């Protein structure tokens, strides 16, 4: 990989020249949300760049880019399709590289550099896409197995359908928020002690089992028409890029409500995503095999490609109100038994239309090892029976008010790291009833 | 009720002067979708009306109406709130009544009448709202009981949570379509004979158990902020109006997929709604008691009002490809055990934000009587064990290609009927695999 002229890019930066993730920023100079890419510790303001550059020279043959970069979401850009994303990312990589073929455009243009290259600490990040529908899958095999074994025993850990299709449910789009948004502990209807055999009278109170779910999120680029399924071998063309996703979960609310129609208030109070969308092409060098599935799959789910997922290192940090941070989980996005193309092929099998900006979650990702490889406190603590030890002589079963959870994700390659930045949320106390 | 000067209003018309439902139309003269109301067999074009009328005189104190009526959805109008909807509906009732206080505005203005009063047969109806999220509840008591008894026996018909909270799930917003949109039979993954004990190898084929669900849909007017629940006694203020809703369901797909996260491809291929939104105020005279719930409810779900639902007569017609129509179900929207305000209070309890245009479904509504009071073929045929007899010497267990389902709904009052028009969809054959 060539080097960049952008100053002070840390070799461990998530936003190396090999990445170029897209996001939506606002700044003091341009307070309306608009598009940017991240490079090192800077955002490159694409709206201001587009307004001051001959785009036909840099991105020949692509029309509508200046308009797309002025939008408050990336939906218009996403809908332009993979070929456009590839060309735009590649041209931006050139412009930002030391040996750029157009040195006058940005590298040697001090005025435009000062207008467009903004320290990340000075920009405000927004939700990158207008999310029409949010679907959450359950493709983290070790998570599904561990949770199933916890509640039904290892013999019945996986439901009969689990290995045959990517199990998923419709989530709530209105409560997907960008990293940094405060998360209020939900009040919910809870059965105080589901194990006790007595009268089943619920109570309404703040959740006592507030949990995280470490997931990978995938944004849809082009959609499909209602009634027209997306075949597996075309599904990659419908993917815009990826974010980290924390599907906050109130386990006690979920336990009481979820039979027979699935999770509802236990999940719909908040889902946090990281602000920078890592384009699908940026992850191509980091392909890996997923969890092997020995089941004879239906034709529409048979992957021709063996390396159908990515090996993104994933980490979960818990920071207490006192400021002590502990990494409580480390895993990888390779521990999925279904790929996103398989999820898309299944989602659309019956004709369900996907739209640009739709969000797909992988489901919680846990590793095969011990409690430090788990993507939820439910698993780490065996539903509250054990404690996770923290720095500062502290410990948790589930989240306390004042706790901050930070997800991190990156593909390691020295000097060419492709990472996601942070997906962070702090817990505030519940509404007084 | 006073009478209207609009010609030829059938006493049995759903769109009497007592109704004034809102919808989105396009016409030859105004091909961009925009707002209208229905009166008798006419649409009153509100965009054209607004452009040619002194709105300050007719709707004093309301700003932004002309802009709202020019939008391709009713979201902007809905967000203006109940007081505005009430004032606008009331003023339109006056303008359309024989004794209008402003005869010159429309009644005696032949030019404007000819521009704005358009036969319904000449206008194209569109989806009335941009639907951010669609939530489907399960509040039809007799349906929940009948289906539960079918699969788990009468002793365990209702799940333990059913009488304590309005069970619901997140549906798919992208596949909500307006009446008349063709419905393609979904292909899905199906377990051929779930009852047989043999090896559980699914197949992928067109659904053989394509069903209907007769529901009432409710559109949200003003939303709530994330983290700020809507108290029950304020929930009515968040309701814009109501439509008929057919939540098409592929029972064989649903049976195999739905454990543990709920319905997915069995439902997300299509949901049809009627095009005219009957405003909440228009239904006020038709309040009724819902199903009595003897459970001691949590405080946030305790209704002060006894008549918390509406008595809307509901009917399901099946028309065969040969053109024979049979009314296969007759019931009422009063057979709900949870009111829409209760659903809203529960939905937002944990802080989930509702947005203008969000759609809430009641769940399938069945009556307490025989198979002719059921809102789904699943119930009418006991999951395909019996047949529903049709005109033309025909019969059904589930839907055949070429069948058309039409839902109708109305509150009966001679000469002042408040009805919904039709919610219709025809089944087309599945995609070839």
mmCIF file of N, CA, C and O in Angstrom, chain A residues 132-133 135 159-161 164-165 169-170 172-174 177 184 186-187 189 200-204 226-227 256-257 259-262 264-265 268-270 296 298 300 346-347 350 352-353 355 358 431, chain B residues 132-133 135 159-161 164-165 169-170 172-174 177 184 186-187 189 200-204 226-227 256-259 261-262 264-265 268-270 296 298 300 346-347 350 352-353 355 358 431:
data_model
loop_
_atom_site.group_PDB
_atom_site.id
_atom_site.type_symbol
_atom_site.label_atom_id
_atom_site.label_comp_id
_atom_site.label_asym_id
_atom_site.label_seq_id
_atom_site.Cartn_x
_atom_site.Cartn_y
_atom_site.Cartn_z
ATOM 1 N N UNK A 132 -34.836 2.419 6.166
ATOM 2 C CA UNK A 132 -36.249 2.111 5.935
ATOM 3 C C UNK A 132 -36.708 0.978 6.836
ATOM 4 O O UNK A 132 -37.669 1.100 7.585
ATOM 5 N N UNK A 133 -36.002 -0.133 6.763
ATOM 6 C CA UNK A 133 -36.304 -1.284 7.621
ATOM 7 C C UNK A 133 -34.999 -1.828 8.188
ATOM 8 O O UNK A 133 -33.962 -1.816 7.530
ATOM 9 N N UNK A 135 -33.479 -5.286 9.911
ATOM 10 C CA UNK A 135 -33.697 -6.715 10.160
ATOM 11 C C UNK A 135 -32.520 -7.259 10.946
ATOM 12 O O UNK A 135 -31.375 -6.980 10.607
ATOM 13 N N UNK A 159 -32.536 -24.718 17.523
ATOM 14 C CA UNK A 159 -33.885 -25.075 17.055
ATOM 15 C C UNK A 159 -33.772 -25.831 15.726
ATOM 16 O O UNK A 159 -32.783 -25.684 15.003
ATOM 17 N N UNK A 160 -34.776 -26.656 15.382
ATOM 18 C CA UNK A 160 -34.682 -27.485 14.168
ATOM 19 C C UNK A 160 -34.410 -26.705 12.880
ATOM 20 O O UNK A 160 -33.796 -27.226 11.959
ATOM 21 N N UNK A 161 -34.865 -25.443 12.816
ATOM 22 C CA UNK A 161 -34.669 -24.676 11.586
ATOM 23 C C UNK A 161 -33.287 -24.010 11.497
ATOM 24 O O UNK A 161 -32.889 -23.552 10.428
ATOM 25 N N UNK A 164 -30.824 -24.725 8.744
ATOM 26 C CA UNK A 164 -31.429 -24.752 7.402
ATOM 27 C C UNK A 164 -31.659 -23.375 6.796
ATOM 28 O O UNK A 164 -31.736 -23.244 5.578
ATOM 29 N N UNK A 165 -31.811 -22.376 7.639
ATOM 30 C CA UNK A 165 -32.102 -21.029 7.120
ATOM 31 C C UNK A 165 -31.578 -19.974 8.089
ATOM 32 O O UNK A 165 -31.455 -20.225 9.284
ATOM 33 N N UNK A 169 -35.417 -11.643 12.479
ATOM 34 C CA UNK A 169 -36.689 -10.993 12.798
ATOM 35 C C UNK A 169 -36.597 -9.532 12.376
ATOM 36 O O UNK A 169 -35.502 -8.994 12.182
ATOM 37 N N UNK A 170 -37.769 -8.925 12.230
ATOM 38 C CA UNK A 170 -37.816 -7.504 11.892
ATOM 39 C C UNK A 170 -37.569 -6.694 13.149
ATOM 40 O O UNK A 170 -38.266 -6.873 14.145
ATOM 41 N N UNK A 172 -36.611 -2.674 14.901
ATOM 42 C CA UNK A 172 -37.245 -1.351 14.898
ATOM 43 C C UNK A 172 -36.291 -0.325 14.304
ATOM 44 O O UNK A 172 -35.220 -0.063 14.863
ATOM 45 N N UNK A 173 -36.675 0.264 13.180
ATOM 46 C CA UNK A 173 -35.791 1.215 12.503
ATOM 47 C C UNK A 173 -35.724 2.561 13.219
ATOM 48 O O UNK A 173 -34.678 3.223 13.211
ATOM 49 N N UNK A 174 -36.806 2.968 13.875
ATOM 50 C CA UNK A 174 -36.864 4.329 14.432
ATOM 51 C C UNK A 174 -35.906 4.539 15.594
ATOM 52 O O UNK A 174 -35.602 5.671 15.945
ATOM 53 N N UNK A 177 -29.653 4.425 16.409
ATOM 54 C CA UNK A 177 -29.010 5.724 16.662
ATOM 55 C C UNK A 177 -27.508 5.607 16.435
ATOM 56 O O UNK A 177 -26.931 4.517 16.450
ATOM 57 N N UNK A 184 -31.179 5.379 27.344
ATOM 58 C CA UNK A 184 -31.940 5.368 28.591
ATOM 59 C C UNK A 184 -32.328 3.937 28.937
ATOM 60 O O UNK A 184 -32.832 3.212 28.074
ATOM 61 N N UNK A 186 -34.478 1.046 29.740
ATOM 62 C CA UNK A 186 -35.921 0.947 29.510
ATOM 63 C C UNK A 186 -36.676 0.456 30.735
ATOM 64 O O UNK A 186 -36.174 -0.380 31.493
ATOM 65 N N UNK A 187 -37.866 0.995 30.898
ATOM 66 C CA UNK A 187 -38.849 0.416 31.812
ATOM 67 C C UNK A 187 -39.583 -0.657 31.020
ATOM 68 O O UNK A 187 -39.805 -0.501 29.817
ATOM 69 N N UNK A 189 -42.364 -4.404 31.217
ATOM 70 C CA UNK A 189 -43.156 -5.372 31.968
ATOM 71 C C UNK A 189 -42.311 -6.639 32.117
ATOM 72 O O UNK A 189 -41.797 -7.179 31.128
ATOM 73 N N UNK A 200 -48.265 -15.985 38.233
ATOM 74 C CA UNK A 200 -47.420 -15.235 37.315
ATOM 75 C C UNK A 200 -47.932 -13.819 37.154
ATOM 76 O O UNK A 200 -48.560 -13.480 36.163
ATOM 77 N N UNK A 201 -47.673 -12.984 38.141
ATOM 78 C CA UNK A 201 -48.098 -11.590 38.093
ATOM 79 C C UNK A 201 -46.889 -10.719 37.770
ATOM 80 O O UNK A 201 -45.929 -10.677 38.536
ATOM 81 N N UNK A 202 -46.922 -10.042 36.627
ATOM 82 C CA UNK A 202 -45.756 -9.234 36.248
ATOM 83 C C UNK A 202 -45.682 -7.935 37.038
ATOM 84 O O UNK A 202 -46.642 -7.536 37.705
ATOM 85 N N UNK A 203 -44.549 -7.268 36.957
ATOM 86 C CA UNK A 203 -44.377 -5.925 37.491
ATOM 87 C C UNK A 203 -43.894 -5.022 36.349
ATOM 88 O O UNK A 203 -43.466 -5.511 35.315
ATOM 89 N N UNK A 204 -44.001 -3.716 36.561
ATOM 90 C CA UNK A 204 -43.508 -2.759 35.573
ATOM 91 C C UNK A 204 -42.414 -1.944 36.240
ATOM 92 O O UNK A 204 -42.680 -1.185 37.163
ATOM 93 N N UNK A 226 -40.491 -5.602 -5.204
ATOM 94 C CA UNK A 226 -41.376 -6.544 -4.534
ATOM 95 C C UNK A 226 -41.707 -7.686 -5.491
ATOM 96 O O UNK A 226 -42.017 -7.455 -6.663
ATOM 97 N N UNK A 227 -41.601 -8.903 -4.996
ATOM 98 C CA UNK A 227 -41.901 -10.068 -5.824
ATOM 99 C C UNK A 227 -40.719 -10.588 -6.612
ATOM 100 O O UNK A 227 -40.845 -11.619 -7.281
ATOM 101 N N UNK A 256 -40.206 -12.342 29.101
ATOM 102 C CA UNK A 256 -41.643 -12.363 29.385
ATOM 103 C C UNK A 256 -42.482 -12.120 28.132
ATOM 104 O O UNK A 256 -43.575 -12.652 27.972
ATOM 105 N N UNK A 257 -41.965 -11.349 27.198
ATOM 106 C CA UNK A 257 -42.787 -10.912 26.080
ATOM 107 C C UNK A 257 -42.671 -11.775 24.826
ATOM 108 O O UNK A 257 -43.541 -11.736 23.957
ATOM 109 N N UNK A 259 -42.660 -14.898 23.550
ATOM 110 C CA UNK A 259 -43.437 -16.016 23.015
ATOM 111 C C UNK A 259 -44.866 -15.545 22.750
ATOM 112 O O UNK A 259 -45.487 -14.991 23.658
ATOM 113 N N UNK A 260 -45.423 -15.712 21.540
ATOM 114 C CA UNK A 260 -44.873 -16.458 20.405
ATOM 115 C C UNK A 260 -44.340 -15.600 19.261
ATOM 116 O O UNK A 260 -43.888 -16.163 18.277
ATOM 117 N N UNK A 261 -44.349 -14.272 19.357
ATOM 118 C CA UNK A 261 -44.088 -13.466 18.160
ATOM 119 C C UNK A 261 -42.697 -12.851 18.104
ATOM 120 O O UNK A 261 -42.402 -12.081 17.188
ATOM 121 N N UNK A 262 -41.840 -13.178 19.095
ATOM 122 C CA UNK A 262 -40.463 -12.699 19.028
ATOM 123 C C UNK A 262 -40.210 -11.470 19.878
ATOM 124 O O UNK A 262 -41.107 -10.935 20.533
ATOM 125 N N UNK A 264 -39.632 -7.717 21.234
ATOM 126 C CA UNK A 264 -40.351 -6.476 20.924
ATOM 127 C C UNK A 264 -39.783 -5.348 21.795
ATOM 128 O O UNK A 264 -38.741 -4.788 21.465
ATOM 129 N N UNK A 265 -40.421 -5.050 22.940
ATOM 130 C CA UNK A 265 -39.900 -3.974 23.782
ATOM 131 C C UNK A 265 -38.537 -4.313 24.391
ATOM 132 O O UNK A 265 -37.819 -3.401 24.812
ATOM 133 N N UNK A 268 -36.557 -2.860 21.191
ATOM 134 C CA UNK A 268 -36.858 -1.700 20.328
ATOM 135 C C UNK A 268 -36.580 -0.340 20.954
ATOM 136 O O UNK A 268 -36.865 0.696 20.349
ATOM 137 N N UNK A 269 -36.017 -0.326 22.167
ATOM 138 C CA UNK A 269 -35.738 0.968 22.796
ATOM 139 C C UNK A 269 -34.473 1.626 22.246
ATOM 140 O O UNK A 269 -34.349 2.850 22.292
ATOM 141 N N UNK A 270 -33.526 0.844 21.685
ATOM 142 C CA UNK A 270 -32.307 1.445 21.121
ATOM 143 C C UNK A 270 -31.421 0.401 20.449
ATOM 144 O O UNK A 270 -31.298 -0.736 20.935
ATOM 145 N N UNK A 296 -27.331 -30.220 4.497
ATOM 146 C CA UNK A 296 -27.565 -30.102 3.055
ATOM 147 C C UNK A 296 -28.485 -28.905 2.825
ATOM 148 O O UNK A 296 -29.687 -28.974 3.107
ATOM 149 N N UNK A 298 -30.660 -25.840 1.062
ATOM 150 C CA UNK A 298 -31.505 -25.577 -0.088
ATOM 151 C C UNK A 298 -30.689 -24.822 -1.138
ATOM 152 O O UNK A 298 -29.791 -24.037 -0.810
ATOM 153 N N UNK A 300 -31.037 -22.226 -2.998
ATOM 154 C CA UNK A 300 -30.907 -20.765 -2.988
ATOM 155 C C UNK A 300 -29.939 -20.270 -1.916
ATOM 156 O O UNK A 300 -29.604 -19.088 -1.884
ATOM 157 N N UNK A 346 -32.128 -15.170 1.451
ATOM 158 C CA UNK A 346 -33.257 -15.699 2.224
ATOM 159 C C UNK A 346 -34.319 -14.623 2.458
ATOM 160 O O UNK A 346 -35.523 -14.878 2.322
ATOM 161 N N UNK A 347 -33.883 -13.426 2.810
ATOM 162 C CA UNK A 347 -34.799 -12.329 3.143
ATOM 163 C C UNK A 347 -35.739 -12.037 1.974
ATOM 164 O O UNK A 347 -36.911 -11.680 2.151
ATOM 165 N N UNK A 350 -39.182 -14.812 -0.688
ATOM 166 C CA UNK A 350 -40.622 -14.727 -0.908
ATOM 167 C C UNK A 350 -41.044 -13.457 -1.620
ATOM 168 O O UNK A 350 -42.238 -13.216 -1.800
ATOM 169 N N UNK A 352 -39.899 -10.217 -0.641
ATOM 170 C CA UNK A 352 -39.804 -9.016 0.199
ATOM 171 C C UNK A 352 -38.828 -8.013 -0.422
ATOM 172 O O UNK A 352 -37.694 -8.358 -0.727
ATOM 173 N N UNK A 353 -39.281 -6.759 -0.616
ATOM 174 C CA UNK A 353 -38.394 -5.762 -1.210
ATOM 175 C C UNK A 353 -37.430 -5.163 -0.189
ATOM 176 O O UNK A 353 -37.848 -4.715 0.877
ATOM 177 N N UNK A 355 -34.712 -2.027 0.353
ATOM 178 C CA UNK A 355 -34.544 -0.675 -0.184
ATOM 179 C C UNK A 355 -33.161 -0.142 0.188
ATOM 180 O O UNK A 355 -32.583 -0.568 1.200
ATOM 181 N N UNK A 358 -31.530 0.056 3.923
ATOM 182 C CA UNK A 358 -31.991 -0.956 4.879
ATOM 183 C C UNK A 358 -30.787 -1.530 5.618
ATOM 184 O O UNK A 358 -29.698 -1.682 5.054
ATOM 185 N N UNK A 431 -36.620 6.386 33.092
ATOM 186 C CA UNK A 431 -37.668 7.371 33.358
ATOM 187 C C UNK A 431 -38.344 7.013 34.679
ATOM 188 O O UNK A 431 -38.598 5.848 34.959
ATOM 189 N N UNK B 132 -42.747 4.621 8.302
ATOM 190 C CA UNK B 132 -41.397 4.404 8.832
ATOM 191 C C UNK B 132 -41.252 3.010 9.397
ATOM 192 O O UNK B 132 -40.371 2.245 9.013
ATOM 193 N N UNK B 133 -42.122 2.661 10.312
ATOM 194 C CA UNK B 133 -42.124 1.319 10.897
ATOM 195 C C UNK B 133 -43.549 0.794 10.948
ATOM 196 O O UNK B 133 -44.490 1.558 11.165
ATOM 197 N N UNK B 135 -45.826 -2.086 12.893
ATOM 198 C CA UNK B 135 -45.896 -3.023 14.018
ATOM 199 C C UNK B 135 -47.221 -3.753 13.964
ATOM 200 O O UNK B 135 -48.258 -3.119 13.783
ATOM 201 N N UNK B 159 -50.962 -17.828 25.610
ATOM 202 C CA UNK B 159 -49.663 -17.831 26.290
ATOM 203 C C UNK B 159 -49.792 -17.039 27.600
ATOM 204 O O UNK B 159 -50.660 -16.166 27.725
ATOM 205 N N UNK B 160 -48.904 -17.314 28.578
ATOM 206 C CA UNK B 160 -49.019 -16.663 29.899
ATOM 207 C C UNK B 160 -49.018 -15.136 29.854
ATOM 208 O O UNK B 160 -49.610 -14.490 30.704
ATOM 209 N N UNK B 161 -48.341 -14.551 28.851
ATOM 210 C CA UNK B 161 -48.268 -13.081 28.792
ATOM 211 C C UNK B 161 -49.498 -12.443 28.130
ATOM 212 O O UNK B 161 -49.695 -11.235 28.234
ATOM 213 N N UNK B 164 -51.742 -10.010 29.869
ATOM 214 C CA UNK B 164 -51.031 -8.970 30.628
ATOM 215 C C UNK B 164 -50.501 -7.828 29.777
ATOM 216 O O UNK B 164 -50.281 -6.735 30.279
ATOM 217 N N UNK B 165 -50.244 -8.107 28.520
ATOM 218 C CA UNK B 165 -49.671 -7.061 27.662
ATOM 219 C C UNK B 165 -50.107 -7.285 26.209
ATOM 220 O O UNK B 165 -50.392 -8.414 25.809
ATOM 221 N N UNK B 169 -45.319 -7.710 17.254
ATOM 222 C CA UNK B 169 -43.986 -7.894 16.659
ATOM 223 C C UNK B 169 -43.775 -6.814 15.616
ATOM 224 O O UNK B 169 -44.727 -6.193 15.131
ATOM 225 N N UNK B 170 -42.514 -6.588 15.288
ATOM 226 C CA UNK B 170 -42.180 -5.631 14.242
ATOM 227 C C UNK B 170 -42.410 -6.279 12.891
ATOM 228 O O UNK B 170 -41.855 -7.343 12.613
ATOM 229 N N UNK B 172 -42.811 -5.660 8.441
ATOM 230 C CA UNK B 172 -41.956 -5.135 7.384
ATOM 231 C C UNK B 172 -42.652 -3.953 6.715
ATOM 232 O O UNK B 172 -43.725 -4.118 6.097
ATOM 233 N N UNK B 173 -42.053 -2.766 6.810
ATOM 234 C CA UNK B 173 -42.684 -1.568 6.254
ATOM 235 C C UNK B 173 -42.586 -1.532 4.726
ATOM 236 O O UNK B 173 -43.482 -1.015 4.063
ATOM 237 N N UNK B 174 -41.517 -2.093 4.159
ATOM 238 C CA UNK B 174 -41.277 -1.924 2.723
ATOM 239 C C UNK B 174 -42.302 -2.640 1.855
ATOM 240 O O UNK B 174 -42.433 -2.335 0.681
ATOM 241 N N UNK B 177 -48.518 -2.289 0.895
ATOM 242 C CA UNK B 177 -48.947 -1.760 -0.403
ATOM 243 C C UNK B 177 -50.411 -1.355 -0.349
ATOM 244 O O UNK B 177 -51.169 -1.787 0.523
ATOM 245 N N UNK B 184 -47.972 -11.461 -5.288
ATOM 246 C CA UNK B 184 -47.374 -12.662 -5.831
ATOM 247 C C UNK B 184 -47.279 -13.724 -4.735
ATOM 248 O O UNK B 184 -46.824 -13.435 -3.620
ATOM 249 N N UNK B 186 -45.762 -16.192 -2.437
ATOM 250 C CA UNK B 186 -44.350 -16.293 -2.084
ATOM 251 C C UNK B 186 -43.823 -17.725 -2.199
ATOM 252 O O UNK B 186 -44.541 -18.681 -1.920
ATOM 253 N N UNK B 187 -42.575 -17.817 -2.629
ATOM 254 C CA UNK B 187 -41.814 -19.053 -2.490
ATOM 255 C C UNK B 187 -41.205 -19.030 -1.091
ATOM 256 O O UNK B 187 -40.850 -17.964 -0.592
ATOM 257 N N UNK B 189 -39.153 -21.506 2.303
ATOM 258 C CA UNK B 189 -38.636 -22.765 2.835
ATOM 259 C C UNK B 189 -39.698 -23.349 3.756
ATOM 260 O O UNK B 189 -40.189 -22.670 4.662
ATOM 261 N N UNK B 200 -36.214 -34.175 9.264
ATOM 262 C CA UNK B 200 -36.810 -32.873 8.993
ATOM 263 C C UNK B 200 -36.024 -32.144 7.914
ATOM 264 O O UNK B 200 -35.247 -31.244 8.198
ATOM 265 N N UNK B 201 -36.220 -32.528 6.689
ATOM 266 C CA UNK B 201 -35.545 -31.887 5.567
ATOM 267 C C UNK B 201 -36.536 -30.975 4.856
ATOM 268 O O UNK B 201 -37.545 -31.443 4.319
ATOM 269 N N UNK B 202 -36.267 -29.686 4.876
ATOM 270 C CA UNK B 202 -37.221 -28.768 4.241
ATOM 271 C C UNK B 202 -37.127 -28.803 2.720
ATOM 272 O O UNK B 202 -36.192 -29.365 2.153
ATOM 273 N N UNK B 203 -38.105 -28.196 2.088
ATOM 274 C CA UNK B 203 -38.093 -27.979 0.642
ATOM 275 C C UNK B 203 -38.290 -26.485 0.403
ATOM 276 O O UNK B 203 -38.691 -25.754 1.297
ATOM 277 N N UNK B 204 -37.983 -26.040 -0.811
ATOM 278 C CA UNK B 204 -38.196 -24.642 -1.185
ATOM 279 C C UNK B 204 -39.192 -24.628 -2.330
ATOM 280 O O UNK B 204 -38.892 -25.101 -3.427
ATOM 281 N N UNK B 226 -37.476 9.477 21.501
ATOM 282 C CA UNK B 226 -36.845 8.286 22.065
ATOM 283 C C UNK B 226 -36.616 8.503 23.563
ATOM 284 O O UNK B 226 -36.163 9.566 23.985
ATOM 285 N N UNK B 227 -36.983 7.507 24.347
ATOM 286 C CA UNK B 227 -36.810 7.596 25.795
ATOM 287 C C UNK B 227 -37.989 8.226 26.517
ATOM 288 O O UNK B 227 -37.984 8.280 27.746
ATOM 289 N N UNK B 256 -42.473 -23.149 9.957
ATOM 290 C CA UNK B 256 -41.096 -23.656 9.984
ATOM 291 C C UNK B 256 -40.106 -22.614 10.492
ATOM 292 O O UNK B 256 -39.121 -22.938 11.127
ATOM 293 N N UNK B 257 -40.381 -21.342 10.247
ATOM 294 C CA UNK B 257 -39.367 -20.319 10.521
ATOM 295 C C UNK B 257 -39.506 -19.639 11.874
ATOM 296 O O UNK B 257 -38.560 -19.037 12.360
ATOM 297 N N UNK B 258 -40.696 -19.672 12.504
ATOM 298 C CA UNK B 258 -41.002 -18.626 13.490
ATOM 299 C C UNK B 258 -40.451 -18.859 14.906
ATOM 300 O O UNK B 258 -40.468 -17.926 15.722
ATOM 301 N N UNK B 259 -39.940 -20.057 15.191
ATOM 302 C CA UNK B 259 -39.329 -20.273 16.506
ATOM 303 C C UNK B 259 -37.824 -20.057 16.393
ATOM 304 O O UNK B 259 -37.196 -20.657 15.505
ATOM 305 N N UNK B 261 -37.739 -16.453 16.950
ATOM 306 C CA UNK B 261 -37.732 -14.987 16.836
ATOM 307 C C UNK B 261 -38.985 -14.398 16.183
ATOM 308 O O UNK B 261 -39.059 -13.200 15.942
ATOM 309 N N UNK B 262 -39.971 -15.254 15.880
ATOM 310 C CA UNK B 262 -41.231 -14.723 15.371
ATOM 311 C C UNK B 262 -41.351 -14.819 13.861
ATOM 312 O O UNK B 262 -40.451 -15.284 13.165
ATOM 313 N N UNK B 264 -41.395 -14.084 9.891
ATOM 314 C CA UNK B 264 -40.438 -13.332 9.058
ATOM 315 C C UNK B 264 -40.891 -13.425 7.601
ATOM 316 O O UNK B 264 -41.791 -12.700 7.188
ATOM 317 N N UNK B 265 -40.338 -14.377 6.836
ATOM 318 C CA UNK B 265 -40.737 -14.495 5.428
ATOM 319 C C UNK B 265 -42.189 -14.934 5.267
ATOM 320 O O UNK B 265 -42.778 -14.718 4.203
ATOM 321 N N UNK B 268 -43.530 -11.130 5.436
ATOM 322 C CA UNK B 268 -42.948 -9.886 4.913
ATOM 323 C C UNK B 268 -43.055 -9.707 3.400
ATOM 324 O O UNK B 268 -42.519 -8.739 2.858
ATOM 325 N N UNK B 269 -43.730 -10.623 2.709
ATOM 326 C CA UNK B 269 -43.845 -10.496 1.252
ATOM 327 C C UNK B 269 -44.914 -9.486 0.843
ATOM 328 O O UNK B 269 -44.828 -8.915 -0.251
ATOM 329 N N UNK B 270 -45.905 -9.224 1.702
ATOM 330 C CA UNK B 270 -46.941 -8.235 1.356
ATOM 331 C C UNK B 270 -47.921 -8.005 2.502
ATOM 332 O O UNK B 270 -48.283 -8.946 3.228
ATOM 333 N N UNK B 296 -55.704 -8.394 36.370
ATOM 334 C CA UNK B 296 -55.309 -7.152 37.016
ATOM 335 C C UNK B 296 -54.175 -6.540 36.208
ATOM 336 O O UNK B 296 -53.045 -7.031 36.238
ATOM 337 N N UNK B 298 -51.329 -3.927 34.680
ATOM 338 C CA UNK B 298 -50.334 -2.969 35.125
ATOM 339 C C UNK B 298 -50.887 -1.557 34.926
ATOM 340 O O UNK B 298 -51.659 -1.304 33.995
ATOM 341 N N UNK B 300 -49.907 1.221 33.671
ATOM 342 C CA UNK B 300 -49.761 1.944 32.397
ATOM 343 C C UNK B 300 -50.737 1.439 31.337
ATOM 344 O O UNK B 300 -50.867 2.042 30.282
ATOM 345 N N UNK B 346 -48.035 0.646 25.491
ATOM 346 C CA UNK B 346 -47.104 -0.474 25.672
ATOM 347 C C UNK B 346 -45.896 -0.349 24.744
ATOM 348 O O UNK B 346 -44.751 -0.569 25.155
ATOM 349 N N UNK B 347 -46.150 0.014 23.492
ATOM 350 C CA UNK B 347 -45.085 0.095 22.488
ATOM 351 C C UNK B 347 -43.996 1.077 22.920
ATOM 352 O O UNK B 347 -42.805 0.881 22.635
ATOM 353 N N UNK B 350 -40.853 1.386 26.978
ATOM 354 C CA UNK B 350 -39.403 1.365 27.162
ATOM 355 C C UNK B 350 -38.698 2.518 26.485
ATOM 356 O O UNK B 350 -37.467 2.587 26.507
ATOM 357 N N UNK B 352 -39.339 3.438 23.091
ATOM 358 C CA UNK B 352 -39.307 3.312 21.629
ATOM 359 C C UNK B 352 -40.009 4.508 20.984
ATOM 360 O O UNK B 352 -41.160 4.811 21.318
ATOM 361 N N UNK B 353 -39.332 5.202 20.062
ATOM 362 C CA UNK B 353 -39.960 6.352 19.408
ATOM 363 C C UNK B 353 -40.903 5.939 18.285
ATOM 364 O O UNK B 353 -40.541 5.164 17.403
ATOM 365 N N UNK B 355 -43.071 7.470 15.029
ATOM 366 C CA UNK B 355 -42.934 8.608 14.124
ATOM 367 C C UNK B 355 -44.230 8.785 13.343
ATOM 368 O O UNK B 355 -44.972 7.815 13.129
ATOM 369 N N UNK B 358 -46.175 5.971 11.126
ATOM 370 C CA UNK B 358 -46.009 4.584 11.564
ATOM 371 C C UNK B 358 -47.367 3.890 11.552
ATOM 372 O O UNK B 358 -48.393 4.498 11.865
ATOM 373 N N UNK B 431 -43.066 -16.876 -8.481
ATOM 374 C CA UNK B 431 -41.899 -16.801 -9.360
ATOM 375 C C UNK B 431 -41.435 -18.224 -9.665
ATOM 376 O O UNK B 431 -41.421 -19.083 -8.788
#
